């Protein structure tokens, strides 16, 4: 893929946003594909790391936050119902450097971003030091050969225990928060030297089950938010993650709302739509989730949703367009993003 002529020479104020949004998007797409290829037959869920870490490491205050503590950007979970799941730590960055053969390695923006990504990824550990797999991404938007994603990986197990079908340890149960240590939480084993202690977001082995529940429930909240849900999201979040915010009723116009229903291919999707302009052309964007899966999430049935989503994963279209729409992206988790050009005002008046 490559940028358009307009994208090749963005305004200075737009470059940072382009690098942040496009660079992160392409890097994350490569990370997701990497995990899918490594674990075929698994579902893949991508979660914002800050939203996850707030439930266990938020600082006390009127607005819970993680402060400036270094942390990864995303977690990717590869899962199958009734089985242990795998977690990957992901960092993503983008830049506009036009690197040539004469550009020294020390001057490559991508290499600097990968180094900083490594530092941030090193601040998260599951169960013990240095056993959590990492994927570090840096996207060069103006690379000579088009958009290029540079990637580094660190091996590891990243294994979370399987959850029971029922009871307080499954993902349907309301989750309690934790106050896990950050300062001096990670013990680095001795390697011919004295054992040392470092700061980090450390999930103790006894909390791995809780962390798995946290991933599943926060992922459910993300699916509902993608479809424009409102107060239904609150049931899946802890107070530090924003439970009270989503519990309040919002109004159309102040936020997205689940107010659209479309049949795309053989599936009925419910979600939200937005209308915006691209070079004076009105474009409608619809984001939603299969109605059957949406209903399960609204009822608080995370395990039921995961089971059904896994059963349906191969039933969705693989095409990239759809009748009555333009570009369409179908997810194997039952999500869809669809775009279409709306008639111009002149065309509407003439009809």
mmCIF file of C-alpha atoms in Angstrom:
data_model
loop_
_atom_site.group_PDB
_atom_site.id
_atom_site.type_symbol
_atom_site.label_atom_id
_atom_site.label_comp_id
_atom_site.label_asym_id
_atom_site.label_seq_id
_atom_site.Cartn_x
_atom_site.Cartn_y
_atom_site.Cartn_z
ATOM 1 C CA UNK A 1 0.000 0.000 0.000
ATOM 2 C CA UNK A 2 1.038 3.605 -0.493
ATOM 3 C CA UNK A 3 -0.138 7.076 0.427
ATOM 4 C CA UNK A 4 -2.117 9.183 -2.033
ATOM 5 C CA UNK A 5 -0.546 12.320 -3.523
ATOM 6 C CA UNK A 6 -2.388 14.312 -0.877
ATOM 7 C CA UNK A 7 -1.079 12.033 1.840
ATOM 8 C CA UNK A 8 2.498 12.335 0.571
ATOM 9 C CA UNK A 9 2.606 16.040 1.406
ATOM 10 C CA UNK A 10 0.374 16.663 4.404
ATOM 11 C CA UNK A 11 0.242 19.968 6.211
ATOM 12 C CA UNK A 12 2.684 20.196 9.087
ATOM 13 C CA UNK A 13 -0.124 20.196 11.643
ATOM 14 C CA UNK A 14 -1.537 17.046 10.077
ATOM 15 C CA UNK A 15 1.691 15.045 9.889
ATOM 16 C CA UNK A 16 1.752 14.133 13.569
ATOM 17 C CA UNK A 17 -1.853 12.952 13.470
ATOM 18 C CA UNK A 18 -1.218 10.976 10.280
ATOM 19 C CA UNK A 19 1.806 9.261 11.815
ATOM 20 C CA UNK A 20 -0.053 8.571 15.037
ATOM 21 C CA UNK A 21 -3.275 7.279 13.500
ATOM 22 C CA UNK A 22 -2.130 5.606 10.265
ATOM 23 C CA UNK A 23 1.179 4.444 11.701
ATOM 24 C CA UNK A 24 -0.494 2.806 14.677
ATOM 25 C CA UNK A 25 -3.244 1.304 12.514
ATOM 26 C CA UNK A 26 -0.877 -0.366 10.048
ATOM 27 C CA UNK A 27 1.414 -1.575 12.820
ATOM 28 C CA UNK A 28 -1.481 -3.027 14.767
ATOM 29 C CA UNK A 29 -2.845 -4.748 11.643
ATOM 30 C CA UNK A 30 0.517 -6.474 11.132
ATOM 31 C CA UNK A 31 0.646 -7.472 14.808
ATOM 32 C CA UNK A 32 -2.853 -8.972 14.645
ATOM 33 C CA UNK A 33 -2.020 -10.898 11.477
ATOM 34 C CA UNK A 34 1.157 -12.211 13.093
ATOM 35 C CA UNK A 35 -0.789 -13.599 16.053
ATOM 36 C CA UNK A 36 -3.478 -15.091 13.781
ATOM 37 C CA UNK A 37 -0.851 -16.876 11.704
ATOM 38 C CA UNK A 38 0.874 -18.170 14.815
ATOM 39 C CA UNK A 39 -2.341 -19.461 16.393
ATOM 40 C CA UNK A 40 -4.666 -20.649 13.616
ATOM 41 C CA UNK A 41 -8.102 -21.673 14.788
ATOM 42 C CA UNK A 42 -8.053 -19.030 17.528
ATOM 43 C CA UNK A 43 -9.974 -15.792 17.880
ATOM 44 C CA UNK A 44 -7.890 -12.651 18.304
ATOM 45 C CA UNK A 45 -8.927 -9.740 20.534
ATOM 46 C CA UNK A 46 -7.050 -6.433 20.660
ATOM 47 C CA UNK A 47 -7.359 -4.314 23.798
ATOM 48 C CA UNK A 48 -6.116 -0.888 24.780
ATOM 49 C CA UNK A 49 -3.415 -1.412 27.403
ATOM 50 C CA UNK A 50 -4.287 1.658 29.452
ATOM 51 C CA UNK A 51 -7.918 0.578 29.817
ATOM 52 C CA UNK A 52 -6.734 -2.808 31.093
ATOM 53 C CA UNK A 53 -4.045 -1.542 33.454
ATOM 54 C CA UNK A 54 -6.328 1.027 35.096
ATOM 55 C CA UNK A 55 -8.219 -1.801 36.816
ATOM 56 C CA UNK A 56 -5.138 -2.876 38.751
ATOM 57 C CA UNK A 57 -2.628 -0.029 38.791
ATOM 58 C CA UNK A 58 -4.524 3.281 38.697
ATOM 59 C CA UNK A 59 -3.231 6.047 40.907
ATOM 60 C CA UNK A 60 -5.606 7.348 43.536
ATOM 61 C CA UNK A 61 -7.339 10.626 42.751
ATOM 62 C CA UNK A 62 -10.543 12.170 41.409
ATOM 63 C CA UNK A 63 -9.621 10.901 37.935
ATOM 64 C CA UNK A 64 -7.819 7.544 38.010
ATOM 65 C CA UNK A 65 -4.790 7.476 35.729
ATOM 66 C CA UNK A 66 -1.513 5.665 35.162
ATOM 67 C CA UNK A 67 0.497 8.881 35.099
ATOM 68 C CA UNK A 68 3.594 8.997 32.917
ATOM 69 C CA UNK A 69 4.707 5.469 33.741
ATOM 70 C CA UNK A 70 6.035 3.705 30.602
ATOM 71 C CA UNK A 71 3.619 1.073 29.321
ATOM 72 C CA UNK A 72 2.704 -0.825 26.148
ATOM 73 C CA UNK A 73 0.008 0.394 23.762
ATOM 74 C CA UNK A 74 -2.065 -2.759 23.346
ATOM 75 C CA UNK A 75 -2.561 -6.336 24.458
ATOM 76 C CA UNK A 76 -3.527 -8.970 21.911
ATOM 77 C CA UNK A 77 -5.212 -12.112 23.233
ATOM 78 C CA UNK A 78 -5.442 -15.300 21.161
ATOM 79 C CA UNK A 79 -8.224 -17.428 22.622
ATOM 80 C CA UNK A 80 -10.448 -20.418 22.115
ATOM 81 C CA UNK A 81 -13.436 -21.207 24.401
ATOM 82 C CA UNK A 82 -12.568 -23.553 27.259
ATOM 83 C CA UNK A 83 -8.805 -23.379 26.636
ATOM 84 C CA UNK A 84 -5.898 -21.347 28.024
ATOM 85 C CA UNK A 85 -5.284 -18.162 26.049
ATOM 86 C CA UNK A 86 -2.104 -16.382 24.960
ATOM 87 C CA UNK A 87 -1.320 -12.716 25.521
ATOM 88 C CA UNK A 88 1.049 -10.538 23.489
ATOM 89 C CA UNK A 89 2.339 -7.120 24.511
ATOM 90 C CA UNK A 90 2.268 -4.667 21.582
ATOM 91 C CA UNK A 91 3.760 -1.222 20.937
ATOM 92 C CA UNK A 92 3.063 0.741 17.739
ATOM 93 C CA UNK A 93 4.484 3.970 16.298
ATOM 94 C CA UNK A 94 4.612 5.779 12.966
ATOM 95 C CA UNK A 95 6.930 8.291 11.290
ATOM 96 C CA UNK A 96 7.421 10.263 8.059
ATOM 97 C CA UNK A 97 11.165 9.851 7.606
ATOM 98 C CA UNK A 98 12.340 9.190 4.044
ATOM 99 C CA UNK A 99 15.162 6.808 4.895
ATOM 100 C CA UNK A 100 17.700 6.205 2.115
ATOM 101 C CA UNK A 101 20.813 4.065 1.803
ATOM 102 C CA UNK A 102 22.789 7.026 3.093
ATOM 103 C CA UNK A 103 20.714 7.310 6.275
ATOM 104 C CA UNK A 104 22.779 6.032 9.206
ATOM 105 C CA UNK A 105 21.186 3.381 11.392
ATOM 106 C CA UNK A 106 21.485 5.658 14.397
ATOM 107 C CA UNK A 107 19.431 8.256 12.529
ATOM 108 C CA UNK A 108 16.599 5.959 11.497
ATOM 109 C CA UNK A 109 13.368 7.089 13.154
ATOM 110 C CA UNK A 110 12.032 3.541 12.959
ATOM 111 C CA UNK A 111 14.962 2.159 14.943
ATOM 112 C CA UNK A 112 14.582 4.851 17.594
ATOM 113 C CA UNK A 113 10.868 4.097 17.862
ATOM 114 C CA UNK A 114 11.533 0.370 18.213
ATOM 115 C CA UNK A 115 14.045 1.080 20.985
ATOM 116 C CA UNK A 116 11.524 3.226 22.860
ATOM 117 C CA UNK A 117 8.873 0.574 22.255
ATOM 118 C CA UNK A 118 11.142 -2.029 23.817
ATOM 119 C CA UNK A 119 11.502 0.111 26.928
ATOM 120 C CA UNK A 120 7.727 0.458 27.263
ATOM 121 C CA UNK A 121 7.077 -3.235 26.648
ATOM 122 C CA UNK A 122 9.672 -4.165 29.273
ATOM 123 C CA UNK A 123 7.487 -2.532 31.919
ATOM 124 C CA UNK A 124 4.833 -5.263 31.716
ATOM 125 C CA UNK A 125 5.291 -8.850 32.912
ATOM 126 C CA UNK A 126 2.978 -11.826 33.445
ATOM 127 C CA UNK A 127 3.787 -14.155 36.369
ATOM 128 C CA UNK A 128 7.555 -13.703 36.112
ATOM 129 C CA UNK A 129 10.175 -11.517 34.494
ATOM 130 C CA UNK A 130 10.879 -11.729 30.763
ATOM 131 C CA UNK A 131 8.426 -14.492 29.794
ATOM 132 C CA UNK A 132 5.717 -12.392 28.091
ATOM 133 C CA UNK A 133 5.862 -12.299 24.260
ATOM 134 C CA UNK A 134 6.143 -8.849 22.681
ATOM 135 C CA UNK A 135 5.543 -7.390 19.221
ATOM 136 C CA UNK A 136 7.131 -3.983 18.578
ATOM 137 C CA UNK A 137 6.039 -2.076 15.449
ATOM 138 C CA UNK A 138 7.239 1.076 13.685
ATOM 139 C CA UNK A 139 5.539 2.188 10.462
ATOM 140 C CA UNK A 140 7.401 4.304 7.884
ATOM 141 C CA UNK A 141 4.703 6.124 5.910
ATOM 142 C CA UNK A 142 7.081 7.655 3.355
ATOM 143 C CA UNK A 143 9.302 4.624 2.775
ATOM 144 C CA UNK A 144 10.742 4.324 -0.743
ATOM 145 C CA UNK A 145 8.790 1.129 -1.382
ATOM 146 C CA UNK A 146 5.492 2.432 -0.017
ATOM 147 C CA UNK A 147 4.210 2.034 3.520
ATOM 148 C CA UNK A 148 6.637 -0.196 5.441
ATOM 149 C CA UNK A 149 6.077 -1.738 8.865
ATOM 150 C CA UNK A 150 9.254 -2.647 10.744
ATOM 151 C CA UNK A 151 8.701 -5.292 13.405
ATOM 152 C CA UNK A 152 10.587 -6.864 16.286
ATOM 153 C CA UNK A 153 9.387 -9.766 18.366
ATOM 154 C CA UNK A 154 10.400 -11.169 21.724
ATOM 155 C CA UNK A 155 9.466 -14.803 22.422
ATOM 156 C CA UNK A 156 7.569 -15.920 25.476
ATOM 157 C CA UNK A 157 4.684 -18.020 26.714
ATOM 158 C CA UNK A 158 2.166 -15.407 27.888
ATOM 159 C CA UNK A 159 -0.227 -18.147 28.992
ATOM 160 C CA UNK A 160 -3.456 -17.459 30.895
ATOM 161 C CA UNK A 161 -5.426 -20.271 32.589
ATOM 162 C CA UNK A 162 -8.683 -21.587 31.133
ATOM 163 C CA UNK A 163 -11.810 -20.300 32.853
ATOM 164 C CA UNK A 164 -14.604 -22.497 34.248
ATOM 165 C CA UNK A 165 -17.942 -22.426 32.408
ATOM 166 C CA UNK A 166 -19.761 -21.123 35.481
ATOM 167 C CA UNK A 167 -18.992 -19.527 38.824
ATOM 168 C CA UNK A 168 -17.232 -16.429 40.062
ATOM 169 C CA UNK A 169 -14.070 -17.152 38.084
ATOM 170 C CA UNK A 170 -15.672 -16.951 34.650
ATOM 171 C CA UNK A 171 -16.036 -13.795 32.565
ATOM 172 C CA UNK A 172 -19.745 -13.359 33.353
ATOM 173 C CA UNK A 173 -18.951 -12.543 36.986
ATOM 174 C CA UNK A 174 -18.651 -8.897 38.005
ATOM 175 C CA UNK A 175 -14.982 -8.111 38.449
ATOM 176 C CA UNK A 176 -13.384 -6.533 41.497
ATOM 177 C CA UNK A 177 -10.444 -4.163 41.207
ATOM 178 C CA UNK A 178 -6.918 -4.774 42.427
ATOM 179 C CA UNK A 179 -4.303 -2.471 43.902
ATOM 180 C CA UNK A 180 -1.188 -4.096 42.512
ATOM 181 C CA UNK A 181 2.278 -2.757 43.216
ATOM 182 C CA UNK A 182 4.214 -0.893 40.523
ATOM 183 C CA UNK A 183 7.276 0.390 42.362
ATOM 184 C CA UNK A 184 9.803 -2.403 42.809
ATOM 185 C CA UNK A 185 7.291 -5.006 41.643
ATOM 186 C CA UNK A 186 9.524 -6.900 39.199
ATOM 187 C CA UNK A 187 12.321 -9.154 40.405
ATOM 188 C CA UNK A 188 15.045 -9.599 37.805
ATOM 189 C CA UNK A 189 16.803 -12.954 38.426
ATOM 190 C CA UNK A 190 20.499 -13.015 39.198
ATOM 191 C CA UNK A 191 22.702 -13.789 36.187
ATOM 192 C CA UNK A 192 26.112 -13.872 37.717
ATOM 193 C CA UNK A 193 25.198 -10.703 39.592
ATOM 194 C CA UNK A 194 23.000 -9.705 42.499
ATOM 195 C CA UNK A 195 19.262 -10.005 41.986
ATOM 196 C CA UNK A 196 17.790 -6.584 41.275
ATOM 197 C CA UNK A 197 14.376 -5.001 41.556
ATOM 198 C CA UNK A 198 12.740 -2.744 38.958
ATOM 199 C CA UNK A 199 9.446 -0.919 38.560
ATOM 200 C CA UNK A 200 6.772 -2.364 36.308
ATOM 201 C CA UNK A 201 3.208 -3.493 35.742
ATOM 202 C CA UNK A 202 3.540 -6.992 37.154
ATOM 203 C CA UNK A 203 0.658 -9.481 37.229
ATOM 204 C CA UNK A 204 1.434 -12.087 39.947
ATOM 205 C CA UNK A 205 0.793 -15.718 39.117
ATOM 206 C CA UNK A 206 -2.099 -15.879 41.589
ATOM 207 C CA UNK A 207 -3.823 -13.049 39.669
ATOM 208 C CA UNK A 208 -3.572 -14.559 36.178
ATOM 209 C CA UNK A 209 -7.162 -15.807 36.352
ATOM 210 C CA UNK A 210 -8.359 -12.333 37.326
ATOM 211 C CA UNK A 211 -6.339 -10.818 34.495
ATOM 212 C CA UNK A 212 -7.947 -13.211 31.996
ATOM 213 C CA UNK A 213 -11.398 -12.192 33.218
ATOM 214 C CA UNK A 214 -10.357 -8.556 32.907
ATOM 215 C CA UNK A 215 -9.312 -9.016 29.276
ATOM 216 C CA UNK A 216 -12.567 -10.770 28.371
ATOM 217 C CA UNK A 217 -14.835 -8.235 30.083
ATOM 218 C CA UNK A 218 -12.972 -5.175 28.818
ATOM 219 C CA UNK A 219 -13.043 -6.717 25.349
ATOM 220 C CA UNK A 220 -16.821 -7.102 25.652
ATOM 221 C CA UNK A 221 -17.090 -3.416 26.575
ATOM 222 C CA UNK A 222 -15.033 -2.542 23.516
ATOM 223 C CA UNK A 223 -17.309 -4.537 21.218
ATOM 224 C CA UNK A 224 -20.373 -2.754 22.583
ATOM 225 C CA UNK A 225 -18.684 0.637 22.245
ATOM 226 C CA UNK A 226 -17.805 -0.162 18.619
ATOM 227 C CA UNK A 227 -21.515 -0.739 17.998
ATOM 228 C CA UNK A 228 -22.469 2.539 19.669
ATOM 229 C CA UNK A 229 -23.930 1.091 22.869
ATOM 230 C CA UNK A 230 -24.362 3.356 25.888
ATOM 231 C CA UNK A 231 -25.224 2.389 29.440
ATOM 232 C CA UNK A 232 -24.895 -1.315 28.560
ATOM 233 C CA UNK A 233 -21.112 -0.840 28.517
ATOM 234 C CA UNK A 234 -20.932 0.083 32.211
ATOM 235 C CA UNK A 235 -21.609 -3.468 33.449
ATOM 236 C CA UNK A 236 -18.231 -4.628 32.130
ATOM 237 C CA UNK A 237 -16.038 -1.876 33.569
ATOM 238 C CA UNK A 238 -14.676 -1.237 37.042
ATOM 239 C CA UNK A 239 -14.926 2.206 38.619
ATOM 240 C CA UNK A 240 -11.346 3.033 37.676
ATOM 241 C CA UNK A 241 -12.039 2.011 34.078
ATOM 242 C CA UNK A 242 -14.980 4.407 33.785
ATOM 243 C CA UNK A 243 -18.008 2.495 35.075
ATOM 244 C CA UNK A 244 -19.718 5.648 36.365
ATOM 245 C CA UNK A 245 -19.122 7.526 33.107
ATOM 246 C CA UNK A 246 -20.830 4.898 30.974
ATOM 247 C CA UNK A 247 -23.612 4.397 33.491
ATOM 248 C CA UNK A 248 -24.905 7.892 32.749
ATOM 249 C CA UNK A 249 -27.411 8.276 29.925
ATOM 250 C CA UNK A 250 -26.050 10.168 26.905
ATOM 251 C CA UNK A 251 -27.925 11.785 24.066
ATOM 252 C CA UNK A 252 -27.704 11.550 20.300
ATOM 253 C CA UNK A 253 -25.407 14.257 19.017
ATOM 254 C CA UNK A 254 -23.156 14.192 22.088
ATOM 255 C CA UNK A 255 -21.848 10.686 21.452
ATOM 256 C CA UNK A 256 -22.388 7.712 19.180
ATOM 257 C CA UNK A 257 -25.546 5.726 19.831
ATOM 258 C CA UNK A 258 -26.698 2.281 18.783
ATOM 259 C CA UNK A 259 -29.383 3.484 16.393
ATOM 260 C CA UNK A 260 -28.722 1.714 13.088
ATOM 261 C CA UNK A 261 -29.582 -1.734 11.786
ATOM 262 C CA UNK A 262 -28.448 -3.105 8.417
ATOM 263 C CA UNK A 263 -28.411 -6.465 6.685
ATOM 264 C CA UNK A 264 -25.042 -6.819 4.996
ATOM 265 C CA UNK A 265 -24.608 -10.136 3.265
ATOM 266 C CA UNK A 266 -26.550 -12.822 5.150
ATOM 267 C CA UNK A 267 -26.092 -11.191 8.569
ATOM 268 C CA UNK A 268 -28.117 -8.535 10.367
ATOM 269 C CA UNK A 269 -25.847 -6.036 12.117
ATOM 270 C CA UNK A 270 -26.754 -3.438 14.724
ATOM 271 C CA UNK A 271 -24.558 -0.452 15.430
ATOM 272 C CA UNK A 272 -24.037 3.226 14.815
ATOM 273 C CA UNK A 273 -23.431 5.357 11.741
ATOM 274 C CA UNK A 274 -21.699 8.662 11.136
ATOM 275 C CA UNK A 275 -21.735 10.979 8.116
ATOM 276 C CA UNK A 276 -18.658 13.020 7.188
ATOM 277 C CA UNK A 277 -17.143 14.696 4.132
ATOM 278 C CA UNK A 278 -14.130 13.702 2.048
ATOM 279 C CA UNK A 279 -13.271 16.442 -0.446
ATOM 280 C CA UNK A 280 -16.896 17.638 -0.375
ATOM 281 C CA UNK A 281 -18.231 14.106 -0.892
ATOM 282 C CA UNK A 282 -20.631 12.942 1.811
ATOM 283 C CA UNK A 283 -19.676 9.512 3.147
ATOM 284 C CA UNK A 284 -21.592 7.310 5.579
ATOM 285 C CA UNK A 285 -19.619 5.046 7.914
ATOM 286 C CA UNK A 286 -21.385 2.222 9.742
ATOM 287 C CA UNK A 287 -19.796 0.205 12.538
ATOM 288 C CA UNK A 288 -21.647 -2.641 14.168
ATOM 289 C CA UNK A 289 -21.779 -6.203 15.376
ATOM 290 C CA UNK A 290 -23.963 -9.171 14.479
ATOM 291 C CA UNK A 291 -27.317 -8.717 16.211
ATOM 292 C CA UNK A 292 -27.209 -12.173 17.802
ATOM 293 C CA UNK A 293 -23.842 -11.456 19.418
ATOM 294 C CA UNK A 294 -24.865 -7.954 20.448
ATOM 295 C CA UNK A 295 -27.875 -9.318 22.330
ATOM 296 C CA UNK A 296 -25.647 -11.721 24.289
ATOM 297 C CA UNK A 297 -23.308 -8.902 25.319
ATOM 298 C CA UNK A 298 -26.159 -6.630 26.380
ATOM 299 C CA UNK A 299 -27.386 -9.436 28.663
ATOM 300 C CA UNK A 300 -23.965 -9.737 30.303
ATOM 301 C CA UNK A 301 -23.221 -13.165 28.805
ATOM 302 C CA UNK A 302 -19.532 -12.840 27.931
ATOM 303 C CA UNK A 303 -18.817 -16.567 27.921
ATOM 304 C CA UNK A 304 -21.922 -17.191 25.812
ATOM 305 C CA UNK A 305 -20.799 -14.463 23.428
ATOM 306 C CA UNK A 306 -17.324 -15.958 23.097
ATOM 307 C CA UNK A 307 -18.695 -19.452 22.484
ATOM 308 C CA UNK A 308 -21.132 -18.236 19.840
ATOM 309 C CA UNK A 309 -18.608 -15.905 18.201
ATOM 310 C CA UNK A 310 -16.207 -18.824 17.862
ATOM 311 C CA UNK A 311 -18.916 -21.005 16.304
ATOM 312 C CA UNK A 312 -19.801 -18.313 13.751
ATOM 313 C CA UNK A 313 -16.260 -17.207 12.905
ATOM 314 C CA UNK A 314 -16.178 -18.867 9.449
ATOM 315 C CA UNK A 315 -19.689 -17.824 8.368
ATOM 316 C CA UNK A 316 -18.995 -14.169 7.552
ATOM 317 C CA UNK A 317 -18.126 -12.931 4.043
ATOM 318 C CA UNK A 318 -14.490 -12.503 3.105
ATOM 319 C CA UNK A 319 -15.165 -9.958 0.360
ATOM 320 C CA UNK A 320 -14.104 -6.328 0.725
ATOM 321 C CA UNK A 321 -17.216 -4.797 -0.863
ATOM 322 C CA UNK A 322 -20.944 -5.367 -0.555
ATOM 323 C CA UNK A 323 -24.064 -4.441 -2.581
ATOM 324 C CA UNK A 324 -25.527 -1.059 -1.570
ATOM 325 C CA UNK A 325 -22.241 -0.265 0.162
ATOM 326 C CA UNK A 326 -18.689 0.450 -0.905
ATOM 327 C CA UNK A 327 -15.663 -0.840 1.023
ATOM 328 C CA UNK A 328 -16.611 -3.265 3.793
ATOM 329 C CA UNK A 329 -14.445 -4.938 6.420
ATOM 330 C CA UNK A 330 -15.890 -8.093 7.985
ATOM 331 C CA UNK A 331 -14.342 -9.343 11.232
ATOM 332 C CA UNK A 332 -14.444 -13.004 12.208
ATOM 333 C CA UNK A 333 -15.675 -11.809 15.615
ATOM 334 C CA UNK A 334 -18.954 -10.629 14.089
ATOM 335 C CA UNK A 335 -18.000 -6.969 13.690
ATOM 336 C CA UNK A 336 -18.331 -4.960 10.492
ATOM 337 C CA UNK A 337 -17.204 -1.566 9.210
ATOM 338 C CA UNK A 338 -18.911 -0.361 6.031
ATOM 339 C CA UNK A 339 -18.609 2.816 3.962
ATOM 340 C CA UNK A 340 -20.727 4.250 1.175
ATOM 341 C CA UNK A 341 -21.004 7.512 -0.732
ATOM 342 C CA UNK A 342 -24.266 9.335 -0.112
ATOM 343 C CA UNK A 343 -26.177 11.093 -2.909
ATOM 344 C CA UNK A 344 -25.377 14.757 -3.415
ATOM 345 C CA UNK A 345 -27.981 17.332 -2.496
ATOM 346 C CA UNK A 346 -28.583 18.108 -6.183
ATOM 347 C CA UNK A 347 -29.219 14.437 -6.919
ATOM 348 C CA UNK A 348 -31.622 14.183 -3.995
ATOM 349 C CA UNK A 349 -33.561 17.262 -5.130
ATOM 350 C CA UNK A 350 -33.793 16.058 -8.743
ATOM 351 C CA UNK A 351 -35.137 12.702 -7.615
#
